[in-house]
Amino acid sequence: MKTSCVRALVVTFVCAALAACATGGSRTASLSPEGLAALEAQRAQRPTDPDINLRLAKAYYAANGFVDARAALATVLLQQPDNRVAQAYLGFTYEGLEQFDSARAVYGKLLAERPSGEVSRLLNGRLAVLARKELHATARAALAHETELSRTPPDPSTVAVFPFRYTGQDSSLRPLERGLAALVVSDLSHVRSLRLVERERLQALLDEMQLSSSGRVDPATGARSGHLVGAGQVVQGQFQEVPTAGVRLDAAMVRATDAGVAATGSGRDQLSLLFDVEKSVVFQMLSKMGVPLSPAESLAISERPTRDLQAFLLYSRGLEQEDRGDFGAASASFRAAAQRDPTFQAAAQQAQSSDAAQSAGGGSEGDLAAAIGGGGPGGQPSGGVTDALTLAINSTVPSGAAIVSGTLTTTEINLPIRNNPVCEAAGCGGPTLPPPLSVGTIIIIINRP
């Protein structure tokens, strides 16, 4: 018996994201106004020509004209659904529009095609760059809605860990500010009753807040930041050298609801025993908070990421460089840490991630698109749209669609296009939709047997 296959797309659409514009990073070479006008004149003569539209899309993208670039790319992909260069530029354009979910969907589609090792590495690096952009955009949005967020009690079982403040004189130890925070996050993540805010997410918020180092140990700042990231508890601390080549570490668990100190921990010993000091501080805070620990949790917290303090210092420096967006320097620091201690898994993993991010974000988008385009048809029509993701790429559903699954043919999307009424009202120049689609629509596509 023949049966029909039903596929669905669950569509969510945030129109406001279309009005945003991300800057920074490298750009392909811009055309002169005359050159751009000449290309636009050519398109006026041949409006559906994919080559002209792709060249225009690159020019618009280089000039931060992301809405125009998106429209030109939609024309290309309706003619050539498998044009990987156009798909890559669509991902870049979605990044520019701060439509990060759509950019991730495009890169995910390209990765799903099992590209070469180099292209796969570059795409994963692009996803790392994308994640960083998204964290900062989320932080900006939280600050913009701080009044509303402050009215919502944060989850008391969610913990955020600030970078520790270094108050000593040896500047070579300063990177440990981030390394110690990462270590505390890792230790507390072994406690099943707690949820941890990712270190990178909190760091993005602190960057957007432009806090001074002294602000990182202010309980009021901790409480404020906890509300912004949904954490009911915030760990703040500082460290410094003490006589006879030692180190002292102090930390406090601050309640986000009232900026009160829920627990403290303090330790002091030789610098070579820094990990022992940090573990002691963590166990003290958990004990004072009345958090019960199973033997397995205690054992996991006691584990050291490395026995080599110099390797940990290099790793900490890599985190500092990565937070600045200097992925090349970060990769070198992480690799140096992994070379000193080949068992230091976190350093090796971070080295791979930073190296890929440097390759994808540090070079031009044109280089990445060329690498992607060299792996397959890259510009030749495929004869039809083959999956639901391509439907989203071609702008016939709202950007931001969460793709569940789906298949369809070109004839099934041959529908008249109209402007999205939500974006018309907001003046954001957003995507176009086939009627009768609207916000919150679920699209059901039925393939005939």
Coordinates of C-alpha atoms in Angstrom, one line a residue:
M1 CA 0.0 0.0 0.0
K2 CA 1.3 3.4 -0.9
T3 CA 1.3 6.0 1.8
S4 CA 2.0 9.7 2.0
C5 CA 4.9 11.1 4.0
V6 CA 4.1 14.1 6.2
R7 CA 6.9 16.5 7.3
A8 CA 6.5 19.6 9.4
L9 CA 8.3 22.8 10.1
V10 CA 7.8 24.6 13.3
V11 CA 8.3 28.3 12.6
T12 CA 9.2 30.9 15.1
F13 CA 9.9 34.4 13.9
V14 CA 11.4 37.4 15.7
C15 CA 11.1 40.4 13.4
A16 CA 13.1 42.8 15.5
A17 CA 16.3 40.9 14.8
L18 CA 16.1 41.9 11.2
A19 CA 16.7 45.6 12.1
A20 CA 19.9 44.8 14.0
C21 CA 23.3 45.1 12.3
A22 CA 26.5 43.4 13.4
T23 CA 29.8 44.9 12.5
G24 CA 33.4 43.9 13.0
G25 CA 35.4 41.1 11.5
S26 CA 36.8 40.9 8.0
R27 CA 34.8 41.8 4.9
T28 CA 35.2 41.0 1.2
A29 CA 36.4 43.9 -0.9
S30 CA 33.7 46.6 -1.4
L31 CA 32.7 47.8 -4.9
S32 CA 32.8 51.4 -5.7
P33 CA 29.4 53.2 -5.8
E34 CA 29.8 53.2 -9.6
G35 CA 30.6 49.5 -9.8
L36 CA 27.6 48.7 -7.6
A37 CA 25.4 50.9 -9.7
A38 CA 26.6 49.1 -12.8
L39 CA 25.8 45.7 -11.3
E40 CA 22.4 46.9 -10.3
A41 CA 21.8 48.1 -13.8
Q42 CA 22.8 44.6 -15.1
R43 CA 20.3 43.0 -12.7
A44 CA 17.6 45.3 -13.9
Q45 CA 18.1 43.8 -17.4
R46 CA 18.4 40.2 -16.0
P47 CA 16.7 40.2 -12.6
T48 CA 16.9 36.4 -12.0
D49 CA 20.5 35.9 -13.3
P50 CA 22.2 34.0 -10.4
D51 CA 25.7 35.1 -11.3
I52 CA 24.8 38.8 -11.2
N53 CA 22.8 38.4 -8.0
L54 CA 25.6 36.5 -6.3
R55 CA 28.1 39.3 -7.2
L56 CA 25.6 41.9 -5.9
A57 CA 25.0 39.9 -2.7
K58 CA 28.8 39.9 -2.0
A59 CA 28.9 43.6 -2.7
Y60 CA 25.9 44.4 -0.4
Y61 CA 27.4 42.2 2.3
A62 CA 30.8 43.9 2.1
A63 CA 28.9 47.3 2.6
N64 CA 26.9 45.9 5.5
G65 CA 23.8 46.0 3.4
F66 CA 22.6 42.7 4.9
V67 CA 18.9 43.0 3.9
D68 CA 19.7 43.7 0.3
A69 CA 22.3 40.9 0.3
R70 CA 19.7 38.5 1.7
A71 CA 17.2 39.3 -1.0
A72 CA 19.9 38.8 -3.8
L73 CA 20.9 35.5 -2.3
A74 CA 17.3 34.3 -2.2
T75 CA 17.1 34.9 -5.9
V76 CA 20.4 32.9 -6.5
L77 CA 19.2 30.0 -4.3
L78 CA 15.8 29.8 -6.0
Q79 CA 17.6 29.2 -9.2
Q80 CA 20.6 27.2 -7.8
P81 CA 19.6 25.6 -4.5
D82 CA 22.9 23.7 -4.2
N83 CA 25.1 26.8 -4.7
R84 CA 27.3 26.4 -1.7
V85 CA 29.0 29.8 -2.1
A86 CA 25.6 31.5 -2.0
Q87 CA 24.6 29.4 1.0
A88 CA 27.9 30.4 2.8
Y89 CA 27.2 34.1 2.1
L90 CA 23.6 33.6 3.3
G91 CA 25.1 32.3 6.6
F92 CA 27.4 35.4 6.8
T93 CA 24.4 37.6 6.0
Y94 CA 22.3 36.1 8.8
E95 CA 25.1 36.8 11.2
G96 CA 25.1 40.4 10.1
L97 CA 21.3 40.5 10.7
E98 CA 21.9 38.9 14.1
Q99 CA 19.6 36.1 13.1
F100 CA 21.9 33.6 14.7
D101 CA 19.6 30.6 14.6
S102 CA 19.2 30.9 10.8
A103 CA 23.0 31.3 10.3
R104 CA 23.5 28.2 12.4
A105 CA 21.0 26.3 10.3
V106 CA 22.8 27.2 7.1
Y107 CA 26.2 26.1 8.4
G108 CA 24.7 23.0 9.8
K109 CA 23.3 22.1 6.4
L110 CA 26.7 22.6 4.8
L111 CA 28.3 20.4 7.5
A112 CA 25.6 17.7 7.0
E113 CA 26.9 17.3 3.4
R114 CA 30.1 15.8 4.9
P115 CA 32.5 18.3 3.3
S116 CA 36.3 17.9 3.3
G117 CA 38.2 17.9 6.6
E118 CA 39.4 21.5 6.0
V119 CA 36.0 22.8 5.1
S120 CA 34.5 21.0 8.1
R121 CA 37.1 22.6 10.3
L122 CA 36.4 26.1 8.9
L123 CA 32.6 25.7 9.3
N124 CA 33.0 24.5 12.9
G125 CA 35.2 27.5 13.5
R126 CA 32.5 29.8 12.0
L127 CA 30.1 28.3 14.4
A128 CA 32.5 29.1 17.3
V129 CA 32.7 32.7 16.0
L130 CA 28.9 32.7 15.7
A131 CA 28.5 31.5 19.3
R132 CA 30.6 34.4 20.5
K133 CA 28.6 36.9 18.6
E134 CA 25.4 35.4 19.9
L135 CA 26.6 35.6 23.6
H136 CA 27.3 39.3 23.2
A137 CA 24.0 40.0 21.5
T138 CA 22.2 38.1 24.3
A139 CA 24.1 40.2 26.9
R140 CA 23.2 43.4 25.2
A141 CA 19.5 42.3 25.1
A142 CA 19.6 41.5 28.8
L143 CA 21.0 44.9 29.6
A144 CA 18.4 46.5 27.5
H145 CA 15.6 44.7 29.4
E146 CA 17.3 44.9 32.8
T147 CA 14.2 46.4 34.5
E148 CA 12.0 43.5 33.5
L149 CA 14.6 40.9 34.4
S150 CA 15.2 42.4 37.8
R151 CA 11.5 41.7 38.6
T152 CA 11.9 38.0 38.1
P153 CA 13.5 36.1 41.0
P154 CA 16.5 34.1 39.6
D155 CA 16.8 30.4 40.1
P156 CA 18.5 29.8 43.4
S157 CA 20.1 26.6 42.2
T158 CA 21.8 28.4 39.2
V159 CA 25.3 29.6 39.9
A160 CA 27.5 32.1 37.9
V161 CA 31.2 32.4 38.6
F162 CA 32.9 35.8 38.1
P163 CA 36.5 36.0 37.0
F164 CA 38.6 36.2 40.2
R165 CA 40.3 39.6 40.8
Y166 CA 44.1 39.5 41.1
T167 CA 45.4 42.1 43.6
G168 CA 49.1 41.2 43.6
Q169 CA 52.1 42.6 41.8
D170 CA 53.2 39.8 39.5
S171 CA 51.4 40.6 36.2
S172 CA 52.3 37.1 34.9
L173 CA 49.8 35.6 37.3
R174 CA 46.9 37.9 36.1
P175 CA 45.6 35.3 33.5
L176 CA 44.7 33.1 36.5
E177 CA 41.7 35.4 37.0
R178 CA 39.9 33.5 34.2
G179 CA 41.6 30.1 34.8
L180 CA 40.5 29.9 38.4
A181 CA 36.9 30.9 37.4
A182 CA 36.9 28.2 34.8
L183 CA 38.1 25.7 37.4
V184 CA 35.4 26.7 39.9
V185 CA 32.8 26.4 37.1
S186 CA 34.1 22.9 36.3
D187 CA 34.1 21.8 39.9
L188 CA 30.6 23.1 40.7
S189 CA 29.2 21.5 37.6
H190 CA 29.8 18.1 39.2
V191 CA 27.2 18.9 41.8
R192 CA 23.9 17.6 40.5
S193 CA 21.8 20.0 42.5
L194 CA 23.4 23.0 40.9
R195 CA 23.2 24.5 37.4
L196 CA 26.2 26.5 36.2
V197 CA 26.1 29.5 33.9
E198 CA 28.7 29.0 31.1
R199 CA 31.9 31.0 31.8
E200 CA 31.8 32.5 28.3
R201 CA 28.2 33.7 28.8
L202 CA 29.0 35.6 31.9
Q203 CA 32.2 37.0 30.4
A204 CA 30.2 38.4 27.5
L205 CA 27.9 40.1 29.9
L206 CA 30.8 41.6 31.9
D207 CA 32.4 42.8 28.7
E208 CA 29.2 44.6 27.7
M209 CA 28.9 46.1 31.2
Q210 CA 32.5 47.3 30.9
L211 CA 33.2 46.6 34.6
S212 CA 36.4 47.6 36.2
S213 CA 38.4 44.9 38.0
S214 CA 37.2 46.2 41.4
G215 CA 33.6 45.9 40.3
R216 CA 34.0 42.1 40.0
V217 CA 34.1 41.7 43.7
D218 CA 31.3 44.1 44.6
P219 CA 28.3 42.1 45.9
A220 CA 25.9 44.6 44.4
T221 CA 27.5 44.0 41.0
G222 CA 27.3 40.3 41.5
A223 CA 23.6 40.5 42.4
R224 CA 22.9 42.6 39.4
S225 CA 24.7 40.2 37.1
G226 CA 23.0 37.2 38.6
H227 CA 19.6 38.7 37.6
L228 CA 20.8 39.4 34.1
V229 CA 21.9 35.8 33.5
G230 CA 19.2 34.1 35.6
A231 CA 21.6 33.0 38.4
G232 CA 20.4 33.0 42.0
Q233 CA 24.0 32.6 43.3
V234 CA 27.1 34.3 42.2
V235 CA 30.7 33.4 43.1
Q236 CA 33.1 36.3 43.5
G237 CA 36.7 36.2 44.7
Q238 CA 40.2 37.5 44.6
F239 CA 43.7 36.2 45.0
Q240 CA 47.2 37.5 45.7
E241 CA 50.7 36.4 46.5
V242 CA 51.7 36.1 50.2
P243 CA 55.2 35.9 51.7
T244 CA 57.4 32.9 51.1
A245 CA 56.2 32.2 47.5
G246 CA 52.6 31.5 48.6
V247 CA 49.2 32.4 47.4
R248 CA 45.9 33.4 49.2
L249 CA 42.5 32.8 47.6
D250 CA 39.2 34.2 49.0
A251 CA 35.8 33.6 47.5
A252 CA 32.2 34.4 48.5
M253 CA 28.8 33.0 47.3
V254 CA 26.5 36.1 46.9
R255 CA 22.7 35.8 46.7
A256 CA 21.4 37.7 43.6
T257 CA 18.1 38.4 45.4
D258 CA 19.6 40.7 48.1
A259 CA 23.4 40.9 47.5
G260 CA 23.8 39.0 50.8
V261 CA 26.8 36.7 51.3
A262 CA 25.5 33.1 51.5
A263 CA 28.9 31.4 52.1
T264 CA 32.6 32.1 52.0
G265 CA 35.8 30.2 51.5
S266 CA 39.4 31.0 52.0
G267 CA 42.7 29.2 51.5
R268 CA 46.4 29.9 51.6
D269 CA 49.4 27.8 50.6
Q270 CA 52.4 27.6 48.2
L271 CA 51.7 28.6 44.7
S272 CA 52.7 25.2 43.5
L273 CA 49.7 23.9 45.5
L274 CA 47.2 26.3 43.9
F275 CA 44.8 23.5 42.9
D276 CA 44.7 22.3 46.5
V277 CA 43.8 25.8 47.7
E278 CA 41.1 26.2 45.1
K279 CA 39.5 22.8 46.0
S280 CA 39.6 23.7 49.6
V281 CA 37.7 27.0 48.9
V282 CA 35.1 25.2 46.8
F283 CA 34.4 22.6 49.5
Q284 CA 34.2 25.3 52.2
M285 CA 31.5 27.2 50.3
L286 CA 29.5 24.1 49.5
S287 CA 29.6 23.1 53.1
K288 CA 28.5 26.5 54.5
M289 CA 25.7 26.5 51.9
G290 CA 24.5 23.1 53.2
V291 CA 24.9 21.5 49.8
P292 CA 25.1 17.7 50.3
L293 CA 27.7 15.9 48.2
S294 CA 27.8 12.3 47.2
P295 CA 31.2 10.4 47.3
A296 CA 31.2 10.5 43.5
E297 CA 30.6 14.2 43.5
S298 CA 33.4 14.9 46.0
L299 CA 35.8 12.7 44.1
A300 CA 35.0 14.5 40.8
I301 CA 35.5 17.9 42.4
S302 CA 38.9 16.7 43.8
E303 CA 40.2 15.9 40.3
R304 CA 42.9 18.2 38.9
P305 CA 42.7 19.2 35.2
T306 CA 46.5 19.1 35.1
R307 CA 49.4 18.6 37.5
D308 CA 51.5 21.2 35.7
L309 CA 51.0 24.7 37.1
Q310 CA 52.8 26.3 34.1
A311 CA 50.4 24.4 31.7
F312 CA 47.4 25.8 33.7
L313 CA 48.9 29.3 33.5
L314 CA 49.2 29.0 29.7
Y315 CA 45.6 27.7 29.5
S316 CA 44.5 30.7 31.6
R317 CA 46.3 33.0 29.2
G318 CA 44.5 31.3 26.3
L319 CA 41.1 32.0 27.9
E320 CA 42.1 35.7 28.4
Q321 CA 43.1 35.9 24.7
E322 CA 40.0 34.1 23.5
D323 CA 37.8 36.5 25.5
R324 CA 39.5 39.3 23.6
G325 CA 38.7 37.6 20.3
D326 CA 42.4 36.9 19.6
F327 CA 41.9 33.3 18.5
G328 CA 45.3 32.9 16.9
A329 CA 47.1 33.8 20.2
A330 CA 44.7 31.7 22.2
S331 CA 45.3 28.7 20.0
A332 CA 49.1 29.1 20.5
S333 CA 48.7 29.3 24.3
F334 CA 46.3 26.3 24.5
R335 CA 48.7 24.2 22.3
A336 CA 51.6 25.2 24.5
A337 CA 49.7 24.1 27.6
A338 CA 48.8 20.8 25.9
Q339 CA 52.4 20.2 24.9
R340 CA 53.5 20.7 28.5
D341 CA 50.9 18.2 29.7
P342 CA 49.5 15.9 27.0
T343 CA 46.8 14.7 29.5
F344 CA 45.4 18.2 29.8
Q345 CA 42.3 17.5 27.7
A346 CA 40.6 20.9 28.2
A347 CA 43.7 22.7 26.7
A348 CA 43.8 20.4 23.7
Q349 CA 40.1 20.9 23.1
Q350 CA 40.3 24.6 23.4
A351 CA 43.3 24.7 21.0
Q352 CA 41.3 23.0 18.3
S353 CA 38.3 25.3 18.8
S354 CA 40.4 28.5 18.8
D355 CA 42.4 27.4 15.8
A356 CA 39.2 26.7 13.8
A357 CA 37.7 30.0 14.9
Q358 CA 40.9 31.9 13.9
S359 CA 40.8 30.3 10.4
A360 CA 37.1 31.0 9.9
G361 CA 36.8 34.4 11.5
G362 CA 40.3 35.8 11.0
G363 CA 40.5 35.3 7.3
S364 CA 38.1 36.8 4.8
E365 CA 34.6 35.4 4.3
G366 CA 35.5 35.1 0.6
D367 CA 38.2 32.6 1.5
L368 CA 35.8 30.5 3.5
A369 CA 33.2 30.7 0.7
A370 CA 35.8 29.7 -1.9
A371 CA 36.8 26.7 0.2
I372 CA 33.2 25.6 0.6
G373 CA 32.4 26.2 -3.1
G374 CA 35.4 24.1 -4.2
G375 CA 33.9 21.0 -2.5
G376 CA 31.0 20.4 -4.9
P377 CA 28.6 21.8 -7.4
G378 CA 28.9 25.3 -6.0
G379 CA 26.8 27.2 -8.4
Q380 CA 25.2 24.6 -10.6
P381 CA 21.4 24.2 -10.4
S382 CA 20.3 21.0 -8.8
G383 CA 17.0 20.9 -10.6
G384 CA 14.8 21.4 -7.5
V385 CA 14.7 22.1 -3.9
T386 CA 15.4 18.9 -2.0
D387 CA 14.7 19.6 1.7
A388 CA 12.9 21.8 4.1
L389 CA 16.0 23.6 5.2
T390 CA 16.5 24.9 1.7
L391 CA 12.9 26.2 1.8
A392 CA 14.0 28.3 4.8
I393 CA 17.2 29.3 3.1
N394 CA 15.2 30.5 0.1
S395 CA 13.2 32.9 2.3
T396 CA 9.9 31.2 1.7
V397 CA 9.4 30.7 5.5
P398 CA 10.4 33.2 8.2
S399 CA 14.0 33.3 9.2
G400 CA 14.6 31.7 12.6
A401 CA 12.7 28.5 11.6
A402 CA 13.4 25.5 13.7
I403 CA 13.7 22.7 11.1
V404 CA 12.2 19.4 12.3
S405 CA 12.3 17.6 8.9
G406 CA 10.8 17.8 5.5
T407 CA 11.0 17.2 1.8
L408 CA 9.2 18.9 -1.1
T409 CA 9.6 19.7 -4.7
T410 CA 10.1 23.0 -6.6
T411 CA 6.4 23.0 -7.7
E412 CA 5.2 22.9 -4.1
I413 CA 6.8 26.2 -3.3
N414 CA 5.8 28.0 -6.5
L415 CA 3.6 30.4 -4.6
P416 CA 3.2 34.2 -4.9
I417 CA 5.3 36.1 -2.4
R418 CA 4.1 39.0 -0.2
N419 CA 5.9 41.0 2.4
N420 CA 5.5 39.9 6.0
P421 CA 2.9 42.2 7.6
V422 CA 4.7 42.2 11.0
C423 CA 7.8 43.5 9.3
E424 CA 5.8 46.0 7.2
A425 CA 4.4 47.5 10.4
A426 CA 7.9 47.6 12.1
G427 CA 9.7 48.9 9.0
C428 CA 12.4 46.3 9.4
G429 CA 12.5 45.1 5.7
G430 CA 12.3 41.5 6.7
P431 CA 11.8 38.3 4.8
T432 CA 9.0 37.5 2.5
L433 CA 6.4 34.8 3.1
P434 CA 4.0 32.8 0.8
P435 CA 0.4 33.5 1.9
P436 CA -1.1 32.6 4.2
L437 CA 1.9 32.3 6.5
S438 CA 2.2 34.4 9.7
V439 CA 3.8 34.4 13.1
G440 CA 3.6 31.0 14.8
T441 CA 2.5 29.1 11.7
I442 CA 3.1 25.4 11.5
I443 CA 3.8 24.4 7.9
I444 CA 2.7 20.9 6.9
I445 CA 4.2 19.5 3.6
I446 CA 2.7 16.4 2.2
N447 CA 4.6 14.5 -0.5
R448 CA 2.4 12.6 -2.9
P449 CA 3.4 8.9 -3.5

